[in-house]
Structures are given as structure tokens and as C-alpha cells.
Amino acid sequence: MTSTVPVVGTRSADGSALQAVLLDMDGTLVDTEGFWWDAEVEVFAGLGHVLDESWRHVVVGGPMTRSAGFLIEATGADIMLPELTVLLNDVFEERLNGRLPLMPGAARLLAELAAHEVPTALVSASHRRIIDRVLDSLGRENFALTIAGDEVERTKPYPDPYLLAAAGLGADPARCAVVEDTATGVAAAEAAGCRVVVVPSVAPIAPVAGRTVVTSLEEVDLPFLQGLVTLN
């Protein structure tokens, strides 16, 4: 976990109740959900198994232990979970050559948050080795804090990563805006008590009370996020 913790007051200089913005990584800021699926297909092909395309919706957005465990059970592959997670990370990392494709609007949003000195954290179920590679494309300077899936005892869909991020930034989870792309991440953020914006990547996600669904990060800017968080 890396951190440069800012001082967060009761209300920001512009009067907003928003204290921090917490951002998912894969499929939200970087267009890598397809990379993960391709890596899983490649690894299991090497093990003599063909993955069913319908499984993609099951494994997307979850912690690697859950996704890999599901695929082992579904295929009957003769491999242990620790070995498989290493293989998947290795193959995925091989695909991270050069700068990664950012999701539309991601670079602009990160620049806007940085320009206004909004405390921002990257909260991912990916392992630290992967996050550190992706940060080369996202810009380490854009995040005061980064949290990896292998650094928490319980990762998404549990609230722990988002609670840890809010605490690390000195923010009240109820006054944090989270941007996510999968049901697993949304469940984690909502369980933490955060306000959630969803930009669905692989599977559709329905809007409900306290959750806002948009089609692209192009629709999300600082005033939009500030409007989600109000003082009671």
C-alpha cells in the first residue's frame, strides 16, 4: 500500500461535502478487463481446457482467488489455486507492454481531481505487482493512496478495501464517491457506505437508490461527483 495522506477538513474550500474520490482500476480507468479474460483463456488452453464465454461474466471484477477458483472447479483443471494465480498474473503482465489503453474520460478526470487537490485513491482487486505496472500508464502522482487485492485480508466484494482507503485518506466513507464498473466492486463500495457511480464494463448494472449508472467516464467530472455527496 502506498500513501501520501492529505488533511481532510469538514468541508472543502468550494463548499462541497465530498471528502475523497476512490477509483477502481481494471475496466474503470484502464481497458484491461479483456486482457484478463484473454490471459485466463490462454492459461487454461495450456492446461487443455476451453473456457466458456458465458463464464466471463462470472469472473469479471472479482478477486483472483474467487475467479481462479471458479475456473478450476468449472473446468476440472489439474492445478492448485496458488500455482494458477501466479500463472495468470504472469500471462497478464506479459500483455502490459507499453502504455495501456485508458477508458474514455479517465485521463481528463484524473487531471481534474489532481488540479483541484481532491484526495484520490486507487482501490483494486488486482495484486500489487499488477497495480504497480498499471500506474506507469495512469500516473502515480494522481493517487494519494493505492490499495491492492493481495494487501487486504478480505478484498471485494467485502467493504474492507474501501473502508481502508477512506481511513487512509482521513475521510468519512459516506462522504466518499466511488467509481466502479462491476457488480463485485459496487457491492464492496456500497457495503462500505460510499456513494457509487457505475460505468458498467462487461455486464449491465441497474441503478438503485444511492447508486448512479452512467455509460462513460466522459459523463463524470468533479461537479458531478460533488453533487452525489451532501451533508444531512
PDB file of N, CA, C and O in Angstrom, residues 140-202:
ATOM      1  N   ARG A 140       1.358   7.748 -11.204  1.00  0.00           N
ATOM      2  CA  ARG A 140       1.383   7.559  -9.753  1.00  0.00           C
ATOM      3  C   ARG A 140       1.030   8.839  -9.011  1.00  0.00           C
ATOM      4  O   ARG A 140       0.459   8.809  -7.929  1.00  0.00           O
ATOM      5  N   GLU A 141       1.395   9.953  -9.629  1.00  0.00           N
ATOM      6  CA  GLU A 141       1.173  11.243  -8.978  1.00  0.00           C
ATOM      7  C   GLU A 141      -0.309  11.576  -8.832  1.00  0.00           C
ATOM      8  O   GLU A 141      -0.672  12.500  -8.085  1.00  0.00           O
ATOM      9  N   ASN A 142      -1.177  10.843  -9.507  1.00  0.00           N
ATOM     10  CA  ASN A 142      -2.616  11.120  -9.442  1.00  0.00           C
ATOM     11  C   ASN A 142      -3.296  10.507  -8.225  1.00  0.00           C
ATOM     12  O   ASN A 142      -4.484  10.768  -8.000  1.00  0.00           O
ATOM     13  N   PHE A 143      -2.556   9.711  -7.453  1.00  0.00           N
ATOM     14  CA  PHE A 143      -3.167   8.996  -6.328  1.00  0.00           C
ATOM     15  C   PHE A 143      -2.394   9.234  -5.032  1.00  0.00           C
ATOM     16  O   PHE A 143      -1.183   9.045  -4.980  1.00  0.00           O
ATOM     17  N   ALA A 144      -3.113   9.628  -3.994  1.00  0.00           N
ATOM     18  CA  ALA A 144      -2.511   9.759  -2.674  1.00  0.00           C
ATOM     19  C   ALA A 144      -2.356   8.405  -2.010  1.00  0.00           C
ATOM     20  O   ALA A 144      -1.546   8.243  -1.094  1.00  0.00           O
ATOM     21  N   LEU A 145      -3.121   7.424  -2.495  1.00  0.00           N
ATOM     22  CA  LEU A 145      -3.160   6.121  -1.852  1.00  0.00           C
ATOM     23  C   LEU A 145      -3.549   5.066  -2.881  1.00  0.00           C
ATOM     24  O   LEU A 145      -4.409   5.319  -3.722  1.00  0.00           O
ATOM     25  N   THR A 146      -2.906   3.907  -2.844  1.00  0.00           N
ATOM     26  CA  THR A 146      -3.308   2.788  -3.693  1.00  0.00           C
ATOM     27  C   THR A 146      -3.435   1.540  -2.831  1.00  0.00           C
ATOM     28  O   THR A 146      -2.604   1.283  -1.960  1.00  0.00           O
ATOM     29  N   ILE A 147      -4.488   0.754  -3.092  1.00  0.00           N
ATOM     30  CA  ILE A 147      -4.758  -0.455  -2.316  1.00  0.00           C
ATOM     31  C   ILE A 147      -4.925  -1.626  -3.264  1.00  0.00           C
ATOM     32  O   ILE A 147      -5.723  -1.563  -4.212  1.00  0.00           O
ATOM     33  N   ALA A 148      -4.168  -2.694  -3.029  1.00  0.00           N
ATOM     34  CA  ALA A 148      -4.186  -3.870  -3.879  1.00  0.00           C
ATOM     35  C   ALA A 148      -4.949  -5.012  -3.207  1.00  0.00           C
ATOM     36  O   ALA A 148      -5.034  -5.081  -1.982  1.00  0.00           O
ATOM     37  N   GLY A 149      -5.462  -5.915  -4.037  1.00  0.00           N
ATOM     38  CA  GLY A 149      -6.270  -7.007  -3.525  1.00  0.00           C
ATOM     39  C   GLY A 149      -5.512  -7.977  -2.641  1.00  0.00           C
ATOM     40  O   GLY A 149      -6.104  -8.627  -1.775  1.00  0.00           O
ATOM     41  N   ASP A 150      -4.191  -8.089  -2.852  1.00  0.00           N
ATOM     42  CA  ASP A 150      -3.407  -9.003  -2.025  1.00  0.00           C
ATOM     43  C   ASP A 150      -2.838  -8.329  -0.788  1.00  0.00           C
ATOM     44  O   ASP A 150      -2.007  -8.911  -0.084  1.00  0.00           O
ATOM     45  N   GLU A 151      -3.325  -7.123  -0.491  1.00  0.00           N
ATOM     46  CA  GLU A 151      -2.862  -6.401   0.697  1.00  0.00           C
ATOM     47  C   GLU A 151      -3.940  -6.297   1.772  1.00  0.00           C
ATOM     48  O   GLU A 151      -3.710  -5.690   2.807  1.00  0.00           O
ATOM     49  N   VAL A 152      -5.095  -6.858   1.489  1.00  0.00           N
ATOM     50  CA  VAL A 152      -6.181  -6.858   2.471  1.00  0.00           C
ATOM     51  C   VAL A 152      -6.610  -8.291   2.723  1.00  0.00           C
ATOM     52  O   VAL A 152      -6.541  -9.144   1.834  1.00  0.00           O
ATOM     53  N   GLU A 153      -7.047  -8.569   3.934  1.00  0.00           N
ATOM     54  CA  GLU A 153      -7.472  -9.931   4.266  1.00  0.00           C
ATOM     55  C   GLU A 153      -8.702 -10.328   3.475  1.00  0.00           C
ATOM     56  O   GLU A 153      -8.829 -11.466   3.022  1.00  0.00           O
ATOM     57  N   ARG A 154      -9.623  -9.366   3.301  1.00  0.00           N
ATOM     58  CA  ARG A 154     -10.834  -9.616   2.511  1.00  0.00           C
ATOM     59  C   ARG A 154     -10.947  -8.514   1.466  1.00  0.00           C
ATOM     60  O   ARG A 154     -11.074  -7.344   1.807  1.00  0.00           O
ATOM     61  N   THR A 155     -10.877  -8.886   0.203  1.00  0.00           N
ATOM     62  CA  THR A 155     -10.990  -7.888  -0.851  1.00  0.00           C
ATOM     63  C   THR A 155     -12.438  -7.846  -1.358  1.00  0.00           C
ATOM     64  O   THR A 155     -13.337  -8.440  -0.768  1.00  0.00           O
ATOM     65  N   LYS A 156     -12.682  -7.131  -2.432  1.00  0.00           N
ATOM     66  CA  LYS A 156     -14.022  -7.015  -2.991  1.00  0.00           C
ATOM     67  C   LYS A 156     -14.599  -8.414  -3.228  1.00  0.00           C
ATOM     68  O   LYS A 156     -13.868  -9.303  -3.655  1.00  0.00           O
ATOM     69  N   PRO A 157     -15.855  -8.682  -2.935  1.00  0.00           N
ATOM     70  CA  PRO A 157     -16.968  -7.754  -2.685  1.00  0.00           C
ATOM     71  C   PRO A 157     -17.123  -7.304  -1.240  1.00  0.00           C
ATOM     72  O   PRO A 157     -18.118  -6.665  -0.908  1.00  0.00           O
ATOM     73  N   TYR A 158     -16.181  -7.632  -0.366  1.00  0.00           N
ATOM     74  CA  TYR A 158     -16.249  -7.136   1.003  1.00  0.00           C
ATOM     75  C   TYR A 158     -15.903  -5.646   1.024  1.00  0.00           C
ATOM     76  O   TYR A 158     -15.176  -5.153   0.158  1.00  0.00           O
ATOM     77  N   PRO A 159     -16.373  -4.913   2.017  1.00  0.00           N
ATOM     78  CA  PRO A 159     -16.141  -3.467   2.056  1.00  0.00           C
ATOM     79  C   PRO A 159     -14.737  -3.070   2.486  1.00  0.00           C
ATOM     80  O   PRO A 159     -14.370  -1.897   2.372  1.00  0.00           O
ATOM     81  N   ASP A 160     -13.949  -4.030   2.960  1.00  0.00           N
ATOM     82  CA  ASP A 160     -12.658  -3.728   3.576  1.00  0.00           C
ATOM     83  C   ASP A 160     -11.755  -2.802   2.756  1.00  0.00           C
ATOM     84  O   ASP A 160     -11.184  -1.848   3.311  1.00  0.00           O
ATOM     85  N   PRO A 161     -11.560  -3.044   1.439  1.00  0.00           N
ATOM     86  CA  PRO A 161     -10.656  -2.164   0.690  1.00  0.00           C
ATOM     87  C   PRO A 161     -11.106  -0.710   0.681  1.00  0.00           C
ATOM     88  O   PRO A 161     -10.277   0.203   0.801  1.00  0.00           O
ATOM     89  N   TYR A 162     -12.413  -0.486   0.547  1.00  0.00           N
ATOM     90  CA  TYR A 162     -12.903   0.895   0.517  1.00  0.00           C
ATOM     91  C   TYR A 162     -12.891   1.538   1.903  1.00  0.00           C
ATOM     92  O   TYR A 162     -12.628   2.741   2.032  1.00  0.00           O
ATOM     93  N   LEU A 163     -13.147   0.754   2.924  1.00  0.00           N
ATOM     94  CA  LEU A 163     -13.033   1.288   4.284  1.00  0.00           C
ATOM     95  C   LEU A 163     -11.589   1.655   4.587  1.00  0.00           C
ATOM     96  O   LEU A 163     -11.308   2.690   5.212  1.00  0.00           O
ATOM     97  N   LEU A 164     -10.655   0.820   4.150  1.00  0.00           N
ATOM     98  CA  LEU A 164      -9.230   1.101   4.364  1.00  0.00           C
ATOM     99  C   LEU A 164      -8.796   2.349   3.606  1.00  0.00           C
ATOM    100  O   LEU A 164      -8.036   3.173   4.129  1.00  0.00           O
ATOM    101  N   ALA A 165      -9.286   2.495   2.376  1.00  0.00           N
ATOM    102  CA  ALA A 165      -8.934   3.669   1.578  1.00  0.00           C
ATOM    103  C   ALA A 165      -9.464   4.949   2.215  1.00  0.00           C
ATOM    104  O   ALA A 165      -8.747   5.954   2.315  1.00  0.00           O
ATOM    105  N   ALA A 166     -10.721   4.917   2.646  1.00  0.00           N
ATOM    106  CA  ALA A 166     -11.306   6.098   3.290  1.00  0.00           C
ATOM    107  C   ALA A 166     -10.526   6.458   4.551  1.00  0.00           C
ATOM    108  O   ALA A 166     -10.192   7.631   4.780  1.00  0.00           O
ATOM    109  N   ALA A 167     -10.210   5.452   5.367  1.00  0.00           N
ATOM    110  CA  ALA A 167      -9.459   5.705   6.599  1.00  0.00           C
ATOM    111  C   ALA A 167      -8.079   6.260   6.276  1.00  0.00           C
ATOM    112  O   ALA A 167      -7.583   7.180   6.952  1.00  0.00           O
ATOM    113  N   GLY A 168      -7.445   5.727   5.240  1.00  0.00           N
ATOM    114  CA  GLY A 168      -6.113   6.194   4.870  1.00  0.00           C
ATOM    115  C   GLY A 168      -6.092   7.637   4.408  1.00  0.00           C
ATOM    116  O   GLY A 168      -5.082   8.331   4.548  1.00  0.00           O
ATOM    117  N   LEU A 169      -7.216   8.095   3.867  1.00  0.00           N
ATOM    118  CA  LEU A 169      -7.326   9.480   3.416  1.00  0.00           C
ATOM    119  C   LEU A 169      -7.953  10.376   4.480  1.00  0.00           C
ATOM    120  O   LEU A 169      -8.163  11.563   4.242  1.00  0.00           O
ATOM    121  N   GLY A 170      -8.277   9.797   5.621  1.00  0.00           N
ATOM    122  CA  GLY A 170      -8.899  10.576   6.692  1.00  0.00           C
ATOM    123  C   GLY A 170     -10.301  11.013   6.363  1.00  0.00           C
ATOM    124  O   GLY A 170     -10.772  12.051   6.836  1.00  0.00           O
ATOM    125  N   ALA A 171     -11.009  10.222   5.564  1.00  0.00           N
ATOM    126  CA  ALA A 171     -12.335  10.604   5.077  1.00  0.00           C
ATOM    127  C   ALA A 171     -13.421   9.704   5.659  1.00  0.00           C
ATOM    128  O   ALA A 171     -13.191   8.542   5.994  1.00  0.00           O
ATOM    129  N   ASP A 172     -14.618  10.260   5.768  1.00  0.00           N
ATOM    130  CA  ASP A 172     -15.809   9.509   6.146  1.00  0.00           C
ATOM    131  C   ASP A 172     -16.283   8.748   4.905  1.00  0.00           C
ATOM    132  O   ASP A 172     -16.499   9.365   3.857  1.00  0.00           O
ATOM    133  N   PRO A 173     -16.446   7.418   4.966  1.00  0.00           N
ATOM    134  CA  PRO A 173     -16.892   6.677   3.780  1.00  0.00           C
ATOM    135  C   PRO A 173     -18.169   7.239   3.164  1.00  0.00           C
ATOM    136  O   PRO A 173     -18.325   7.222   1.932  1.00  0.00           O
ATOM    137  N   ALA A 174     -19.070   7.757   3.989  1.00  0.00           N
ATOM    138  CA  ALA A 174     -20.324   8.306   3.479  1.00  0.00           C
ATOM    139  C   ALA A 174     -20.100   9.568   2.660  1.00  0.00           C
ATOM    140  O   ALA A 174     -20.995  10.016   1.940  1.00  0.00           O
ATOM    141  N   ARG A 175     -18.906  10.152   2.788  1.00  0.00           N
ATOM    142  CA  ARG A 175     -18.596  11.366   2.033  1.00  0.00           C
ATOM    143  C   ARG A 175     -17.510  11.115   0.992  1.00  0.00           C
ATOM    144  O   ARG A 175     -16.808  12.012   0.562  1.00  0.00           O
ATOM    145  N   CYS A 176     -17.417   9.833   0.597  1.00  0.00           N
ATOM    146  CA  CYS A 176     -16.527   9.429  -0.487  1.00  0.00           C
ATOM    147  C   CYS A 176     -17.359   9.026  -1.700  1.00  0.00           C
ATOM    148  O   CYS A 176     -18.381   8.358  -1.552  1.00  0.00           O
ATOM    149  N   ALA A 177     -16.909   9.428  -2.874  1.00  0.00           N
ATOM    150  CA  ALA A 177     -17.525   8.980  -4.122  1.00  0.00           C
ATOM    151  C   ALA A 177     -16.648   7.890  -4.713  1.00  0.00           C
ATOM    152  O   ALA A 177     -15.435   8.051  -4.831  1.00  0.00           O
ATOM    153  N   VAL A 178     -17.271   6.779  -5.067  1.00  0.00           N
ATOM    154  CA  VAL A 178     -16.565   5.639  -5.652  1.00  0.00           C
ATOM    155  C   VAL A 178     -16.998   5.488  -7.102  1.00  0.00           C
ATOM    156  O   VAL A 178     -18.181   5.627  -7.428  1.00  0.00           O
ATOM    157  N   VAL A 179     -16.039   5.180  -7.971  1.00  0.00           N
ATOM    158  CA  VAL A 179     -16.353   4.873  -9.366  1.00  0.00           C
ATOM    159  C   VAL A 179     -15.945   3.435  -9.624  1.00  0.00           C
ATOM    160  O   VAL A 179     -14.790   3.053  -9.421  1.00  0.00           O
ATOM    161  N   GLU A 180     -16.912   2.617 -10.061  1.00  0.00           N
ATOM    162  CA  GLU A 180     -16.714   1.182 -10.264  1.00  0.00           C
ATOM    163  C   GLU A 180     -17.326   0.757 -11.597  1.00  0.00           C
ATOM    164  O   GLU A 180     -18.112   1.499 -12.195  1.00  0.00           O
ATOM    165  N   ASP A 181     -16.979  -0.476 -12.017  1.00  0.00           N
ATOM    166  CA  ASP A 181     -17.535  -0.974 -13.284  1.00  0.00           C
ATOM    167  C   ASP A 181     -18.195  -2.342 -13.170  1.00  0.00           C
ATOM    168  O   ASP A 181     -18.843  -2.784 -14.117  1.00  0.00           O
ATOM    169  N   THR A 182     -18.043  -3.041 -12.034  1.00  0.00           N
ATOM    170  CA  THR A 182     -18.608  -4.387 -11.908  1.00  0.00           C
ATOM    171  C   THR A 182     -19.480  -4.506 -10.669  1.00  0.00           C
ATOM    172  O   THR A 182     -19.353  -3.732  -9.716  1.00  0.00           O
ATOM    173  N   ALA A 183     -20.334  -5.519 -10.675  1.00  0.00           N
ATOM    174  CA  ALA A 183     -21.220  -5.759  -9.536  1.00  0.00           C
ATOM    175  C   ALA A 183     -20.417  -6.064  -8.271  1.00  0.00           C
ATOM    176  O   ALA A 183     -20.823  -5.679  -7.171  1.00  0.00           O
ATOM    177  N   THR A 184     -19.298  -6.754  -8.419  1.00  0.00           N
ATOM    178  CA  THR A 184     -18.461  -7.076  -7.260  1.00  0.00           C
ATOM    179  C   THR A 184     -17.929  -5.815  -6.604  1.00  0.00           C
ATOM    180  O   THR A 184     -17.991  -5.658  -5.378  1.00  0.00           O
ATOM    181  N   GLY A 185     -17.413  -4.906  -7.409  1.00  0.00           N
ATOM    182  CA  GLY A 185     -16.884  -3.657  -6.871  1.00  0.00           C
ATOM    183  C   GLY A 185     -17.973  -2.777  -6.293  1.00  0.00           C
ATOM    184  O   GLY A 185     -17.778  -2.130  -5.258  1.00  0.00           O
ATOM    185  N   VAL A 186     -19.114  -2.742  -6.967  1.00  0.00           N
ATOM    186  CA  VAL A 186     -20.239  -1.946  -6.468  1.00  0.00           C
ATOM    187  C   VAL A 186     -20.684  -2.464  -5.102  1.00  0.00           C
ATOM    188  O   VAL A 186     -20.951  -1.688  -4.181  1.00  0.00           O
ATOM    189  N   ALA A 187     -20.768  -3.781  -4.962  1.00  0.00           N
ATOM    190  CA  ALA A 187     -21.166  -4.378  -3.679  1.00  0.00           C
ATOM    191  C   ALA A 187     -20.207  -3.963  -2.572  1.00  0.00           C
ATOM    192  O   ALA A 187     -20.629  -3.648  -1.450  1.00  0.00           O
ATOM    193  N   ALA A 188     -18.921  -3.952  -2.861  1.00  0.00           N
ATOM    194  CA  ALA A 188     -17.917  -3.567  -1.864  1.00  0.00           C
ATOM    195  C   ALA A 188     -18.077  -2.107  -1.457  1.00  0.00           C
ATOM    196  O   ALA A 188     -18.062  -1.774  -0.269  1.00  0.00           O
ATOM    197  N   ALA A 189     -18.224  -1.240  -2.448  1.00  0.00           N
ATOM    198  CA  ALA A 189     -18.333   0.197  -2.164  1.00  0.00           C
ATOM    199  C   ALA A 189     -19.614   0.526  -1.413  1.00  0.00           C
ATOM    200  O   ALA A 189     -19.607   1.340  -0.478  1.00  0.00           O
ATOM    201  N   GLU A 190     -20.717  -0.088  -1.798  1.00  0.00           N
ATOM    202  CA  GLU A 190     -21.985   0.187  -1.127  1.00  0.00           C
ATOM    203  C   GLU A 190     -21.977  -0.373   0.289  1.00  0.00           C
ATOM    204  O   GLU A 190     -22.523   0.249   1.208  1.00  0.00           O
ATOM    205  N   ALA A 191     -21.349  -1.526   0.486  1.00  0.00           N
ATOM    206  CA  ALA A 191     -21.252  -2.087   1.835  1.00  0.00           C
ATOM    207  C   ALA A 191     -20.401  -1.203   2.737  1.00  0.00           C
ATOM    208  O   ALA A 191     -20.603  -1.169   3.954  1.00  0.00           O
ATOM    209  N   ALA A 192     -19.478  -0.460   2.145  1.00  0.00           N
ATOM    210  CA  ALA A 192     -18.640   0.465   2.912  1.00  0.00           C
ATOM    211  C   ALA A 192     -19.370   1.763   3.236  1.00  0.00           C
ATOM    212  O   ALA A 192     -18.887   2.572   4.022  1.00  0.00           O
ATOM    213  N   GLY A 193     -20.529   1.979   2.602  1.00  0.00           N
ATOM    214  CA  GLY A 193     -21.309   3.184   2.862  1.00  0.00           C
ATOM    215  C   GLY A 193     -20.973   4.348   1.961  1.00  0.00           C
ATOM    216  O   GLY A 193     -21.330   5.494   2.258  1.00  0.00           O
ATOM    217  N   CYS A 194     -20.289   4.087   0.850  1.00  0.00           N
ATOM    218  CA  CYS A 194     -19.893   5.157  -0.071  1.00  0.00           C
ATOM    219  C   CYS A 194     -20.993   5.438  -1.090  1.00  0.00           C
ATOM    220  O   CYS A 194     -21.876   4.619  -1.323  1.00  0.00           O
ATOM    221  N   ARG A 195     -20.922   6.604  -1.705  1.00  0.00           N
ATOM    222  CA  ARG A 195     -21.786   6.924  -2.838  1.00  0.00           C
ATOM    223  C   ARG A 195     -21.121   6.376  -4.092  1.00  0.00           C
ATOM    224  O   ARG A 195     -19.923   6.578  -4.311  1.00  0.00           O
ATOM    225  N   VAL A 196     -21.878   5.683  -4.922  1.00  0.00           N
ATOM    226  CA  VAL A 196     -21.276   4.924  -6.016  1.00  0.00           C
ATOM    227  C   VAL A 196     -21.755   5.388  -7.385  1.00  0.00           C
ATOM    228  O   VAL A 196     -22.956   5.563  -7.611  1.00  0.00           O
ATOM    229  N   VAL A 197     -20.787   5.575  -8.275  1.00  0.00           N
ATOM    230  CA  VAL A 197     -21.056   5.802  -9.692  1.00  0.00           C
ATOM    231  C   VAL A 197     -20.599   4.554 -10.435  1.00  0.00           C
ATOM    232  O   VAL A 197     -19.475   4.093 -10.232  1.00  0.00           O
ATOM    233  N   VAL A 198     -21.455   4.010 -11.275  1.00  0.00           N
ATOM    234  CA  VAL A 198     -21.123   2.798 -12.016  1.00  0.00           C
ATOM    235  C   VAL A 198     -21.006   3.109 -13.499  1.00  0.00           C
ATOM    236  O   VAL A 198     -21.896   3.725 -14.083  1.00  0.00           O
ATOM    237  N   VAL A 199     -19.877   2.661 -14.069  1.00  0.00           N
ATOM    238  CA  VAL A 199     -19.701   2.698 -15.521  1.00  0.00           C
ATOM    239  C   VAL A 199     -19.561   1.240 -15.954  1.00  0.00           C
ATOM    240  O   VAL A 199     -18.448   0.715 -16.009  1.00  0.00           O
ATOM    241  N   PRO A 200     -20.663   0.537 -16.220  1.00  0.00           N
ATOM    242  CA  PRO A 200     -20.598  -0.902 -16.479  1.00  0.00           C
ATOM    243  C   PRO A 200     -19.665  -1.239 -17.633  1.00  0.00           C
ATOM    244  O   PRO A 200     -19.658  -0.562 -18.662  1.00  0.00           O
ATOM    245  N   SER A 201     -18.861  -2.301 -17.441  1.00  0.00           N
ATOM    246  CA  SER A 201     -17.925  -2.706 -18.490  1.00  0.00           C
ATOM    247  C   SER A 201     -18.414  -3.948 -19.221  1.00  0.00           C
ATOM    248  O   SER A 201     -18.851  -3.876 -20.368  1.00  0.00           O
ATOM    249  N   VAL A 202     -18.414  -5.101 -18.558  1.00  0.00           N
ATOM    250  CA  VAL A 202     -18.783  -6.350 -19.216  1.00  0.00           C
ATOM    251  C   VAL A 202     -20.263  -6.675 -19.060  1.00  0.00           C
ATOM    252  O   VAL A 202     -20.933  -7.056 -20.017  1.00  0.00           O
TER     253      VAL A 202
END
